[in-house]
Structure formats: structure tokens, C-alpha cells
Amino acid sequence: MSFALPPDAIAWRDKARTFVDRELIPLELEAEMNEGRIAPELRKRHERTAIDMGLTLMDVPGAQGGLALPILTQTAIVEQFGRVTNALGWCYGEAQGWMFEACNQDQIARYIMPVARGEVHLCYAITEEHAGSDPSAIATTAERHGDAYRIDGEKWHVTSYNLATHVIVQAKLKGGEHDGEHALFFCPADAPGLTVKRSPAYAHTYDHHHPILTLRDVAVPVADRIGAEGDGMGFTHSWFRRERLMIAARCSGAMARLIDETTAFAQTRVVSGEPIAQYQLIQAMLADSVVDLHAARLLTYEAAAAHDRGEDLKALHARCSVAKLFASEAAFRVADRAVQIFGGRGYMRENVAERFLREVRVDRIWEGTSEIQRLIIARSLLKRGLEGTIGSN
Ligand SMILES: Cc1cc2nc3c(=O)[nH]c(=O)nc-3n(C[C@H](O)[C@H](O)[C@H](O)COP(=O)(O)OP(=O)(O)OC[C@H]3O[C@@H](n4cnc5c(N)ncnc54)[C@H](O)[C@@H]3O)c2cc1C
């Protein structure tokens, strides 16, 4: 099997890389020293550039006016946004393919295509105080009263709520034919009854906050329920598959940047009369990082190509977990080695390795912890066997 990117994917990758390297990376330090913020006009300009490049249409079906790029091409693009710290790469909204299956035409017109145009900004509220790894345990409820649902509960770690216009809320249905089943809802970020309980500080320095939200009797029209009653968990799985794959892609981008930066440093930093790149213990760290990146990238591209080949969804679920598990753990190893190669400089916040070490740590936690990825892989192995889990190539 060949993992060579087709020429079209290479062209997209290079375009994305030029944008990241020229427009985003130079702003990292300003963001780091300013609680993650950059000038609002720059943020707007980045979003505009991404939209003009077509990035917000990459996963949109052709019938909806999108580009429907192969998933392999999309991972090669998203990988480039992993090269930059401080979430500066989160500069465009994604109208994701699963949304076009989950949403009706009215919702696509009111929410999803406006995401692609930069008019609607979404965030996702699934996790709760007592339900993280096991979202089936959520306690937030949605009870139907006529043409609306009333939503009650509390959501944790709601990433980007401070920049969002709408929240996708996962709740358990209360009463009715589907009592206890899950559903997803579009909810305006400023809906009456939706409040920020607390906005804790996290290890990274991002302008995207992760507050705890309280929902008290929040009214959501039936027209804003995504899919049918009881469809909630199925859509959450589609979205986890994509996010896990894209986390693996971003981790590969982070590793590539760290290897570039540490190689350049090691060739110029002279200790005891020699550039440290001449010392074999430094070479070993660089070599191990190259192996980590290469393996992570191949796993990610292979899982993406398996999507494009239309392989079985359940097997793809495990493949995305393999890629996410390996790439997120590898990225942390690479960032830790990079701090070591930079020496004392590597512990300064102005150093790229220090920032990445804090930032990639969460990739082993969000969208399912490393332990949960291992459980998914092991369950697939026991149910579908080895070939059914990683393919026969
Ligand atoms: C910065 C950040 C942003 C986030 N953004 C969002 C967001 O936008 N929307 C959202 O809904 N959520 C978000 N999350 C939540 C994230 O997805 C959860 O934190 C994650 O799924 C883990 O859940 P938990 O924190 O409740 O840990 P827990 O589920 O309490 O797990 C604690 C520990 O137990 C382990 N564990 C749990 N079950 C098992 C098991 N069966 N076997 C072995 N070990 C197990 C876990 O791996 C972990 O090590 C975010 C989290 C962070 C940190």
C-alpha cells in the first residue's frame, strides 16, 4: 500500500503550511504573553483568509456547494495547523461531513452553512461533572413541552464557549417514547437560563476558554433538535471519529515543528566547542522523535485513506483510536525531548517546546483519554479480530 500523498493533497498541504508559517506562527509569543489573545482584527483576518482558501468547505458535500476533499487531503491540511501553538490554528469553523447527515435542510441553512461562512461559531457541551469518559452517564435532561424542549443540567470544559454563537448540547430525553435516550440540540450561546458558573484556568494559554455552564429551564425549539429523538449518541460517535483523526493530524504537525526547531537549535548551539548536534545523546533524541513522527503520520494517513476507501465504520472507529492514541502519546514524548534539547531555554514560556509540552498534554485526555482509546482498540480486537481492527495490508 502506498501512503504517498496525491499531488492535489500536496498542493493543499503546502498552501496551508504557507498560511500557518507566515501568518500564524509569528504571533505565538504575543498570544502567549497576552492570555492567548491577539488583536481582534488579526483574528478576523485569519478567519477570512481561511474561508477564502476554502478551508471551511473542505468537508462539505459537493451537493451543498462544498469541496468534499478526500479525508486524506483534509488530514494533510489540518496537520499543518498543528504546527502552531496557542490555538492560533483554530481560526476557522468546520462544517463537518457528519453534520450534513445529522441535520435537516433547514438546520443546514440556518447553522451549518453559516459556520462555513464564519457567521456562526459552534462549541460542544457533552461532558459533565460526573460524566466524561462515559458520556452515556450524562444527567442533563431535555423534556418536551409542546413545540420546545426544556433543558436542565450542567456542562463542563465547554471549549470556545466565550467565542461561540451557539452550543451543541447533548442531553437525555425525559419522558415520552424515548425516555432516557440521548439527543443533541442547537442552543444559542446567550439563551435565557444558560449561564457561566465558572471559567477555570487551564495549563495552556488559549483565548478559547473552557467554562462550566449551567442550564436552567433553557427552552430549545423542536426545530433545533439534531436528528430524531434518540439519535444523539450515534452522531457523537461520528464526530469523535473525525476529531480523533484530526487530533492525530495536529499532533503530527506539532512533532514536525518541534523536530525542525530542535534540529536547527542543535546545529547552532555550541557546548564545549562543538554544536550539540554532534553529540550522540542529542542525536538519539532527534532520531527517536523522527521515528515517533513518522509512525504517527503513517497511522493517521492510513486511517484517513481507509475512510476514503469507505471501509466499515466500526473498524474505522478503532483505526481513529489507534492513530489518536499513538500520535498524542508520541507528541508528548517529542515535546519533552525538545525541552531537554533546548536545555534551560526550553523551560522558558517564550520557547516553542515549553508551550507545546503544556499544549499537547491534553491530547491524551480530550475526545477520549488514552485509556478509553485502548479500551476501544481492545474491544474491537476481541469482537472483529486483528484484521478487522487494523486491516490486512
Ligand atoms: C481542555 C479541555 C477541553 C475540553 N473540551 C471539551 C468540550 O469542548 N466539550 C466537551 O463536552 N468536553 C470537553 N472536554 C472534556 C473531555 O473530553 C474529558 O475531560 C475527557 O473525556 C475525560 O473525562 P473526565 O475528565 O471526566 O475524566 P474521567 O472520565 O473522570 O476519567 C478519569 C481517569 O479515569 C480513567 N478512566 C475512566 N474510565 C476508565 C475505564 N473504563 N478504564 C480505565 N480507566 C478509565 C480516565 O482515562 C482518566 O485517566 C475537555 C477537556 C479538557 C481538559
Short mmCIF file of C-alpha atoms and ligand atoms in Angstrom, two decimals:
data_model
loop_
_atom_site.label_atom_id
_atom_site.label_comp_id
_atom_site.label_asym_id
_atom_site.label_seq_id
_atom_site.Cartn_x
_atom_site.Cartn_y
_atom_site.Cartn_z
CA MET A 1 0.00 0.00 0.00
CA SER A 2 1.31 3.44 -0.86
CA PHE A 3 0.99 6.31 1.58
CA ALA A 4 2.26 8.92 -0.86
CA LEU A 5 0.01 11.96 -0.86
CA PRO A 6 -1.55 12.66 -4.26
CA PRO A 7 -0.42 15.91 -5.97
CA ASP A 8 -3.68 17.66 -5.09
CA ALA A 9 -3.21 16.88 -1.39
CA ILE A 10 0.37 18.13 -1.53
CA ALA A 11 -0.79 21.40 -3.11
CA TRP A 12 -3.39 21.88 -0.32
CA ARG A 13 -0.87 20.97 2.36
CA ASP A 14 1.67 23.45 1.05
CA LYS A 15 -0.92 26.23 0.83
CA ALA A 16 -1.98 25.59 4.44
CA ARG A 17 1.64 25.44 5.58
CA THR A 18 2.45 28.79 3.97
CA PHE A 19 -0.51 30.39 5.78
CA VAL A 20 0.49 28.85 9.13
CA ASP A 21 4.16 29.72 8.83
CA ARG A 22 3.69 33.26 7.50
CA GLU A 23 0.57 34.47 9.28
CA LEU A 24 0.13 32.46 12.49
CA ILE A 25 3.48 31.31 13.89
CA PRO A 26 4.88 34.88 14.10
CA LEU A 27 2.04 35.75 16.55
CA GLU A 28 2.67 32.93 19.05
CA LEU A 29 4.68 34.95 21.53
CA GLU A 30 2.25 37.85 21.53
CA ALA A 31 -0.56 35.37 22.25
CA GLU A 32 1.42 33.55 24.96
CA MET A 33 2.19 36.78 26.82
CA ASN A 34 -1.36 38.12 26.41
CA GLU A 35 -3.53 35.28 27.81
CA GLY A 36 -3.82 33.76 24.35
CA ARG A 37 -5.23 36.91 22.73
CA ILE A 38 -4.14 38.62 19.56
CA ALA A 39 -5.60 41.79 18.05
CA PRO A 40 -9.27 41.18 17.09
CA GLU A 41 -8.65 42.48 13.56
CA LEU A 42 -5.91 39.87 13.09
CA ARG A 43 -8.22 37.11 14.35
CA LYS A 44 -10.85 38.26 11.84
CA ARG A 45 -8.28 38.40 9.06
CA HIS A 46 -7.15 34.83 9.76
CA GLU A 47 -10.73 33.60 9.61
CA ARG A 48 -11.31 35.49 6.35
CA THR A 49 -8.14 34.05 4.82
CA ALA A 50 -9.12 30.51 5.85
CA ILE A 51 -12.60 30.97 4.36
CA ASP A 52 -11.18 32.42 1.14
CA MET A 53 -8.79 29.47 0.88
CA GLY A 54 -11.80 27.13 1.05
CA LEU A 55 -10.82 25.51 4.36
CA THR A 56 -14.30 25.79 5.85
CA LEU A 57 -15.74 23.92 2.86
CA MET A 58 -13.27 21.04 2.84
CA ASP A 59 -15.64 18.51 4.45
CA VAL A 60 -18.85 19.94 2.94
CA PRO A 61 -20.59 17.68 0.37
CA GLY A 62 -20.48 18.81 -3.26
CA ALA A 63 -24.30 18.90 -3.38
CA GLN A 64 -24.21 21.63 -0.71
CA GLY A 65 -21.64 23.66 -2.60
CA GLY A 66 -18.67 22.20 -0.72
CA LEU A 67 -15.30 20.83 -1.81
CA ALA A 68 -15.74 17.35 -0.27
CA LEU A 69 -11.99 16.86 -0.21
CA PRO A 70 -10.75 13.32 0.43
CA ILE A 71 -10.21 12.76 4.16
CA LEU A 72 -6.53 12.10 3.41
CA THR A 73 -6.21 15.60 1.96
CA GLN A 74 -8.06 17.05 4.94
CA THR A 75 -5.67 15.40 7.43
CA ALA A 76 -2.69 16.74 5.46
CA ILE A 77 -4.19 20.25 5.73
CA VAL A 78 -5.14 20.00 9.42
CA GLU A 79 -1.67 18.63 10.23
CA GLN A 80 -0.23 22.00 9.22
CA PHE A 81 -2.42 23.80 11.77
CA GLY A 82 -0.86 21.59 14.46
CA ARG A 83 2.48 23.35 13.80
CA VAL A 84 1.35 26.48 15.63
CA THR A 85 0.82 26.95 19.40
CA ASN A 86 -1.72 28.95 21.44
CA ALA A 87 -4.68 27.66 19.38
CA LEU A 88 -3.91 30.23 16.71
CA GLY A 89 -4.64 27.43 14.25
CA TRP A 90 -8.25 27.30 15.45
CA CYS A 91 -9.02 30.23 13.22
CA TYR A 92 -11.87 28.76 11.15
CA GLY A 93 -15.07 26.87 11.85
CA GLU A 94 -15.59 23.40 10.48
CA ALA A 95 -18.81 22.44 8.77
CA GLN A 96 -18.15 18.73 9.24
CA GLY A 97 -19.47 15.98 6.96
CA TRP A 98 -21.46 14.24 9.70
CA MET A 99 -23.47 17.43 10.28
CA PHE A 100 -24.96 17.13 6.78
CA GLU A 101 -26.21 13.65 7.63
CA ALA A 102 -27.46 14.65 11.07
CA CYS A 103 -29.12 17.98 10.27
CA ASN A 104 -32.15 18.69 8.11
CA GLN A 105 -32.06 21.18 5.24
CA ASP A 106 -33.46 23.98 7.41
CA GLN A 107 -30.73 23.46 10.04
CA ILE A 108 -28.06 23.23 7.35
CA ALA A 109 -29.24 26.61 6.04
CA ARG A 110 -29.56 28.25 9.48
CA TYR A 111 -26.47 26.82 11.22
CA ILE A 112 -24.09 24.69 9.20
CA MET A 113 -23.52 26.77 6.07
CA PRO A 114 -23.23 29.92 8.24
CA VAL A 115 -20.40 28.08 10.07
CA ALA A 116 -18.64 27.74 6.72
CA ARG A 117 -19.15 31.48 6.11
CA GLY A 118 -17.84 32.45 9.57
CA GLU A 119 -21.25 33.76 10.71
CA VAL A 120 -22.00 31.04 13.27
CA HIS A 121 -19.40 29.72 15.73
CA LEU A 122 -20.18 26.43 17.45
CA CYS A 123 -18.99 24.83 20.65
CA TYR A 124 -19.87 21.42 22.09
CA ALA A 125 -21.27 20.58 25.51
CA ILE A 126 -21.25 16.86 26.30
CA THR A 127 -19.04 16.39 29.38
CA GLU A 128 -20.40 16.85 32.90
CA GLU A 129 -19.00 16.72 36.41
CA HIS A 130 -19.92 13.03 36.71
CA ALA A 131 -19.81 12.02 33.03
CA GLY A 132 -16.62 12.40 30.99
CA SER A 133 -15.18 9.11 29.77
CA ASP A 134 -18.66 7.62 29.86
CA PRO A 135 -20.99 10.12 28.13
CA SER A 136 -23.88 7.67 28.50
CA ALA A 137 -23.91 8.73 32.17
CA ILE A 138 -24.87 12.37 31.49
CA ALA A 139 -27.55 13.80 33.78
CA THR A 140 -28.62 16.84 31.71
CA THR A 141 -32.22 16.36 30.68
CA ALA A 142 -34.42 17.61 27.83
CA GLU A 143 -38.16 17.42 28.44
CA ARG A 144 -40.60 18.19 25.67
CA HIS A 145 -43.33 20.77 26.27
CA GLY A 146 -45.28 21.37 23.06
CA ASP A 147 -43.01 22.83 20.38
CA ALA A 148 -39.97 23.16 22.63
CA TYR A 149 -37.69 21.18 24.93
CA ARG A 150 -36.73 22.43 28.36
CA ILE A 151 -33.09 21.64 29.11
CA ASP A 152 -31.66 21.38 32.64
CA GLY A 153 -28.15 20.46 33.69
CA GLU A 154 -24.52 21.46 33.98
CA LYS A 155 -21.77 21.04 31.37
CA TRP A 156 -18.01 21.06 31.95
CA HIS A 157 -14.99 22.11 29.85
CA VAL A 158 -17.08 23.70 27.07
CA THR A 159 -14.25 24.71 24.73
CA SER A 160 -14.60 28.03 22.90
CA TYR A 161 -17.90 28.97 24.59
CA ASN A 162 -16.56 32.52 25.04
CA LEU A 163 -16.21 32.86 21.26
CA ALA A 164 -19.31 30.89 20.25
CA THR A 165 -22.70 31.98 18.98
CA HIS A 166 -24.27 28.53 19.55
CA VAL A 167 -23.71 25.47 21.71
CA ILE A 168 -24.43 21.90 20.62
CA VAL A 169 -25.81 20.38 23.82
CA GLN A 170 -26.15 16.66 24.47
CA ALA A 171 -28.99 15.77 26.83
CA LYS A 172 -31.00 12.78 27.97
CA LEU A 173 -34.67 12.82 27.00
CA LYS A 174 -37.05 12.94 29.94
CA GLY A 175 -40.47 11.37 29.47
CA GLY A 176 -42.09 10.31 26.22
CA GLU A 177 -41.40 7.35 23.96
CA HIS A 178 -37.60 7.81 24.04
CA ASP A 179 -37.23 8.45 27.76
CA GLY A 180 -33.57 8.05 28.81
CA GLU A 181 -32.19 8.16 25.25
CA HIS A 182 -29.87 10.90 24.05
CA ALA A 183 -30.45 13.85 21.74
CA LEU A 184 -28.38 16.80 20.50
CA PHE A 185 -29.67 20.36 20.30
CA PHE A 186 -28.55 23.68 18.85
CA CYS A 187 -28.81 26.22 21.63
CA PRO A 188 -27.96 29.94 21.33
CA ALA A 189 -24.94 30.77 23.50
CA ASP A 190 -26.94 33.61 25.08
CA ALA A 191 -30.16 31.63 25.61
CA PRO A 192 -32.13 32.70 28.72
CA GLY A 193 -31.25 30.25 31.53
CA LEU A 194 -27.78 29.43 30.15
CA THR A 195 -25.08 30.93 32.37
CA VAL A 196 -21.37 30.54 33.06
CA LYS A 197 -20.96 29.03 36.51
CA ARG A 198 -17.17 29.32 36.46
CA SER A 199 -14.39 29.68 33.89
CA PRO A 200 -11.31 27.91 35.31
CA ALA A 201 -7.74 28.49 34.07
CA TYR A 202 -6.09 25.58 32.22
CA ALA A 203 -2.45 24.63 31.54
CA HIS A 204 -2.32 26.12 28.04
CA THR A 205 -2.56 29.82 27.15
CA TYR A 206 -5.55 29.96 24.80
CA ASP A 207 -8.08 32.63 24.03
CA HIS A 208 -10.56 29.75 23.78
CA HIS A 209 -11.87 29.20 27.31
CA HIS A 210 -13.46 26.02 28.70
CA PRO A 211 -16.13 27.17 31.17
CA ILE A 212 -18.61 25.21 33.26
CA LEU A 213 -22.11 26.07 32.05
CA THR A 214 -25.38 25.87 33.96
CA LEU A 215 -28.61 25.30 32.03
CA ARG A 216 -31.80 26.06 33.93
CA ASP A 217 -35.05 25.53 32.07
CA VAL A 218 -33.44 26.54 28.76
CA ALA A 219 -36.08 26.47 26.01
CA VAL A 220 -34.96 24.99 22.68
CA PRO A 221 -37.48 24.71 19.82
CA VAL A 222 -38.14 21.20 18.49
CA ALA A 223 -36.85 22.54 15.14
CA ASP A 224 -33.38 22.82 16.75
CA ARG A 225 -33.12 19.15 17.77
CA ILE A 226 -30.44 17.47 15.65
CA GLY A 227 -31.85 14.29 14.08
CA ALA A 228 -34.55 12.21 15.69
CA GLU A 229 -35.07 11.64 19.40
CA GLY A 230 -32.54 9.00 20.50
CA ASP A 231 -30.03 9.74 17.69
CA GLY A 232 -27.67 11.67 19.98
CA MET A 233 -25.05 9.03 20.73
CA GLY A 234 -24.73 7.94 17.08
CA PHE A 235 -23.86 11.48 15.97
CA THR A 236 -21.46 11.85 18.88
CA HIS A 237 -19.59 8.77 17.62
CA SER A 238 -19.28 10.22 14.08
CA TRP A 239 -17.91 13.40 15.49
CA PHE A 240 -15.46 11.57 17.83
CA ARG A 241 -14.10 9.65 14.83
CA ARG A 242 -13.36 12.85 12.96
CA GLU A 243 -11.98 14.73 15.96
CA ARG A 244 -9.71 11.84 16.96
CA LEU A 245 -8.28 11.61 13.48
CA MET A 246 -7.73 15.36 13.34
CA ILE A 247 -6.09 15.37 16.80
CA ALA A 248 -3.67 12.77 15.44
CA ALA A 249 -3.03 15.02 12.42
CA ARG A 250 -2.43 18.11 14.59
CA CYS A 251 -0.09 16.11 16.86
CA SER A 252 1.92 15.13 13.78
CA GLY A 253 2.17 18.80 12.83
CA ALA A 254 3.34 19.67 16.35
CA MET A 255 6.02 16.97 16.17
CA ALA A 256 7.24 18.16 12.77
CA ARG A 257 7.58 21.74 14.02
CA LEU A 258 9.40 20.61 17.17
CA ILE A 259 11.82 18.50 15.15
CA ASP A 260 12.50 21.42 12.79
CA GLU A 261 13.10 23.78 15.72
CA THR A 262 15.29 21.43 17.76
CA THR A 263 17.37 20.36 14.76
CA ALA A 264 18.10 24.00 13.90
CA PHE A 265 18.95 24.78 17.54
CA ALA A 266 21.18 21.71 17.97
CA GLN A 267 23.20 22.67 14.90
CA THR A 268 23.98 26.15 16.21
CA ARG A 269 24.18 25.74 19.99
CA VAL A 270 27.83 25.21 20.82
CA VAL A 271 28.77 23.50 24.10
CA SER A 272 32.38 22.55 24.92
CA GLY A 273 33.47 23.68 21.48
CA GLU A 274 31.00 21.55 19.47
CA PRO A 275 27.46 22.10 18.22
CA ILE A 276 25.34 19.84 20.42
CA ALA A 277 24.03 18.15 17.23
CA GLN A 278 27.42 16.42 17.13
CA TYR A 279 26.76 14.69 20.46
CA GLN A 280 25.26 11.26 20.03
CA LEU A 281 22.93 11.54 23.04
CA ILE A 282 21.34 14.57 21.35
CA GLN A 283 21.24 12.70 18.03
CA ALA A 284 19.43 9.83 19.75
CA MET A 285 16.70 12.19 20.96
CA LEU A 286 16.32 13.67 17.48
CA ALA A 287 16.21 10.21 15.91
CA ASP A 288 13.59 8.93 18.38
CA SER A 289 11.47 11.98 17.60
CA VAL A 290 11.71 11.36 13.85
CA VAL A 291 10.56 7.77 14.41
CA ASP A 292 7.64 8.96 16.56
CA LEU A 293 6.54 11.47 13.92
CA HIS A 294 6.92 9.08 11.02
CA ALA A 295 4.90 6.34 12.73
CA ALA A 296 2.17 8.77 13.85
CA ARG A 297 1.85 10.32 10.41
CA LEU A 298 1.63 6.94 8.67
CA LEU A 299 -1.06 5.74 11.10
CA THR A 300 -3.00 8.94 10.58
CA TYR A 301 -2.77 8.94 6.79
CA GLU A 302 -3.64 5.24 6.69
CA ALA A 303 -6.75 5.75 8.84
CA ALA A 304 -7.73 8.70 6.63
CA ALA A 305 -7.21 6.65 3.45
CA ALA A 306 -9.35 3.87 4.99
CA HIS A 307 -12.17 6.45 5.35
CA ASP A 308 -11.74 7.38 1.68
CA ARG A 309 -11.90 3.71 0.71
CA GLY A 310 -15.24 3.51 2.53
CA GLU A 311 -14.20 0.82 4.98
CA ASP A 312 -16.50 -0.46 7.70
CA LEU A 313 -17.41 2.32 10.18
CA LYS A 314 -16.85 0.19 13.29
CA ALA A 315 -13.36 -0.77 12.14
CA LEU A 316 -12.68 2.89 11.26
CA HIS A 317 -13.67 3.86 14.79
CA ALA A 318 -10.88 1.66 16.16
CA ARG A 319 -8.42 2.90 13.49
CA CYS A 320 -9.02 6.50 14.57
CA SER A 321 -8.39 5.45 18.18
CA VAL A 322 -5.11 3.78 17.16
CA ALA A 323 -3.98 6.97 15.40
CA LYS A 324 -5.10 9.29 18.22
CA LEU A 325 -3.58 7.14 20.96
CA PHE A 326 -0.21 6.79 19.28
CA ALA A 327 0.09 10.33 17.93
CA SER A 328 -0.93 12.05 21.18
CA GLU A 329 1.46 9.98 23.28
CA ALA A 330 4.24 10.40 20.70
CA ALA A 331 3.71 14.19 20.58
CA PHE A 332 4.19 14.44 24.33
CA ARG A 333 7.42 12.40 24.13
CA VAL A 334 8.68 14.61 21.29
CA ALA A 335 7.80 17.82 23.18
CA ASP A 336 9.54 16.53 26.31
CA ARG A 337 12.69 15.68 24.32
CA ALA A 338 12.54 19.09 22.67
CA VAL A 339 12.52 20.83 26.07
CA GLN A 340 15.56 18.72 27.01
CA ILE A 341 17.46 19.62 23.84
CA PHE A 342 16.82 23.34 24.40
CA GLY A 343 18.15 22.99 27.97
CA GLY A 344 17.26 25.93 30.27
CA ARG A 345 15.78 27.83 27.33
CA GLY A 346 13.31 25.00 26.86
CA TYR A 347 11.71 25.86 30.21
CA MET A 348 11.01 29.48 29.25
CA ARG A 349 7.50 30.36 28.15
CA GLU A 350 8.92 32.16 25.15
CA ASN A 351 10.23 28.81 23.89
CA VAL A 352 8.11 26.80 21.48
CA ALA A 353 8.92 23.48 23.19
CA GLU A 354 7.71 24.73 26.57
CA ARG A 355 4.41 25.79 25.05
CA PHE A 356 3.93 22.57 23.13
CA LEU A 357 4.73 20.46 26.20
CA ARG A 358 1.79 22.07 28.01
CA GLU A 359 -0.44 22.11 24.95
CA VAL A 360 -0.11 18.55 23.63
CA ARG A 361 -0.68 17.09 27.11
CA VAL A 362 -4.43 17.50 26.72
CA ASP A 363 -4.44 15.47 23.50
CA ARG A 364 -4.10 12.40 25.74
CA ILE A 365 -7.27 13.47 27.59
CA TRP A 366 -9.86 15.14 25.37
CA GLU A 367 -12.02 13.35 22.82
CA GLY A 368 -11.47 10.24 24.94
CA THR A 369 -8.47 9.62 27.20
CA SER A 370 -5.64 7.26 26.22
CA GLU A 371 -7.24 4.63 28.48
CA ILE A 372 -10.55 4.92 26.62
CA GLN A 373 -8.74 4.64 23.24
CA ARG A 374 -7.07 1.45 24.49
CA LEU A 375 -10.45 0.05 25.54
CA ILE A 376 -11.93 0.81 22.10
CA ILE A 377 -8.99 -0.88 20.36
CA ALA A 378 -9.08 -3.93 22.65
CA ARG A 379 -12.86 -4.29 22.28
CA SER A 380 -12.52 -4.15 18.50
CA LEU A 381 -9.76 -6.77 18.60
CA LEU A 382 -11.92 -9.10 20.69
CA LYS A 383 -15.00 -8.56 18.50
CA ARG A 384 -13.56 -8.26 14.99
CA GLY A 385 -10.10 -9.80 15.29
CA LEU A 386 -6.81 -8.23 14.29
CA GLU A 387 -7.54 -7.77 10.59
CA GLY A 388 -10.95 -6.36 11.39
CA THR A 389 -9.26 -3.79 13.61
CA ILE A 390 -6.20 -2.67 11.64
CA GLY A 391 -6.88 -4.11 8.18
CA SER A 392 -4.98 -6.79 6.34
CA ASN A 393 -2.45 -4.69 4.41
C1 LIG B 1 -9.01 21.46 27.90
C2 LIG B 1 -10.21 20.57 27.78
C3 LIG B 1 -11.18 20.87 26.83
C4 LIG B 1 -12.31 20.06 26.71
N1 LIG B 1 -13.29 20.43 25.81
C5 LIG B 1 -14.48 19.77 25.84
C6 LIG B 1 -15.59 20.24 25.05
O1 LIG B 1 -15.47 21.19 24.28
N2 LIG B 1 -16.78 19.60 25.16
C7 LIG B 1 -16.94 18.53 25.98
O2 LIG B 1 -18.05 18.00 26.03
N3 LIG B 1 -15.91 18.04 26.72
C8 LIG B 1 -14.69 18.64 26.68
N4 LIG B 1 -13.65 18.18 27.44
C9 LIG B 1 -13.85 17.02 28.29
C10 LIG B 1 -13.00 15.81 27.94
O3 LIG B 1 -13.50 15.18 26.79
C11 LIG B 1 -13.00 14.89 29.18
O4 LIG B 1 -12.20 15.55 30.16
C12 LIG B 1 -12.46 13.52 28.90
O5 LIG B 1 -13.32 12.78 28.05
C13 LIG B 1 -12.24 12.72 30.19
O6 LIG B 1 -13.35 12.80 31.03
P1 LIG B 1 -13.14 13.22 32.57
O7 LIG B 1 -12.31 14.44 32.61
O8 LIG B 1 -14.46 13.28 33.23
O9 LIG B 1 -12.28 12.05 33.21
P2 LIG B 1 -12.87 10.72 33.89
O10 LIG B 1 -13.86 10.09 32.99
O11 LIG B 1 -13.28 11.04 35.28
O12 LIG B 1 -11.57 9.82 33.95
C14 LIG B 1 -10.58 9.96 34.99
C15 LIG B 1 -9.50 8.92 34.75
O13 LIG B 1 -10.08 7.60 34.77
C16 LIG B 1 -9.74 6.93 33.57
N5 LIG B 1 -10.83 6.02 33.22
C17 LIG B 1 -12.15 6.32 33.05
N6 LIG B 1 -12.85 5.23 32.69
C18 LIG B 1 -11.95 4.21 32.63
C19 LIG B 1 -12.04 2.82 32.33
N7 LIG B 1 -13.19 2.27 31.98
N8 LIG B 1 -10.90 2.09 32.37
C20 LIG B 1 -9.73 2.64 32.71
N9 LIG B 1 -9.57 3.95 33.02
C21 LIG B 1 -10.67 4.72 32.97
C22 LIG B 1 -9.54 8.03 32.55
O14 LIG B 1 -8.78 7.58 31.46
C23 LIG B 1 -8.84 9.07 33.38
O15 LIG B 1 -7.48 8.74 33.47
C24 LIG B 1 -12.46 18.92 27.53
C25 LIG B 1 -11.47 18.62 28.47
C26 LIG B 1 -10.35 19.43 28.58
C27 LIG B 1 -9.30 19.08 29.61
#
